[in-house]
C-alpha angles and dihedrals in degrees: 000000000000090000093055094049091050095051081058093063080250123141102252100256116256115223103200115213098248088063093050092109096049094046094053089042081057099051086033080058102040091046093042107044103007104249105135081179096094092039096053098039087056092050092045091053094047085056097045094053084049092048097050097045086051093051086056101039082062104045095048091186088069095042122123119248094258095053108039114111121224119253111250 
């Protein structure tokens, strides 16, 4: 998969910790009965958080407070 996305010009998702047991309900889902659904939505929400962490991470004057760095 990371691969794939890669290829497509695309950041490798991230899969945090604190989602492990969603993300292997989702493949579970996706080997066992075939619905990759699950599967992609999960894949397409863990990409969009990172996006959107990244976005702010750029543009300090939109971070959030925890992740803001402190000007030298």
């Amino acid at each position: 998969m990371n691969a794939m996305m890669a290829s497509g010009g695309h950041p490798w998702p991230v899969i945090k910790l604190q989602r492990r047991a969603e993300y292997m309900a989702a493949l579970d889902e996706a080997r066992s009965r075939e619905n990759i659904v699950p599967f992609a939505e999960f894949v397409a929400s863990s990409m969009r958080r990172e996006a959107e962490l990244t976005k702010a991470t750029l543009r300090p004057g939109k971070a959030s407070a925890g992740r803001r760095r402190p000007r030298p």
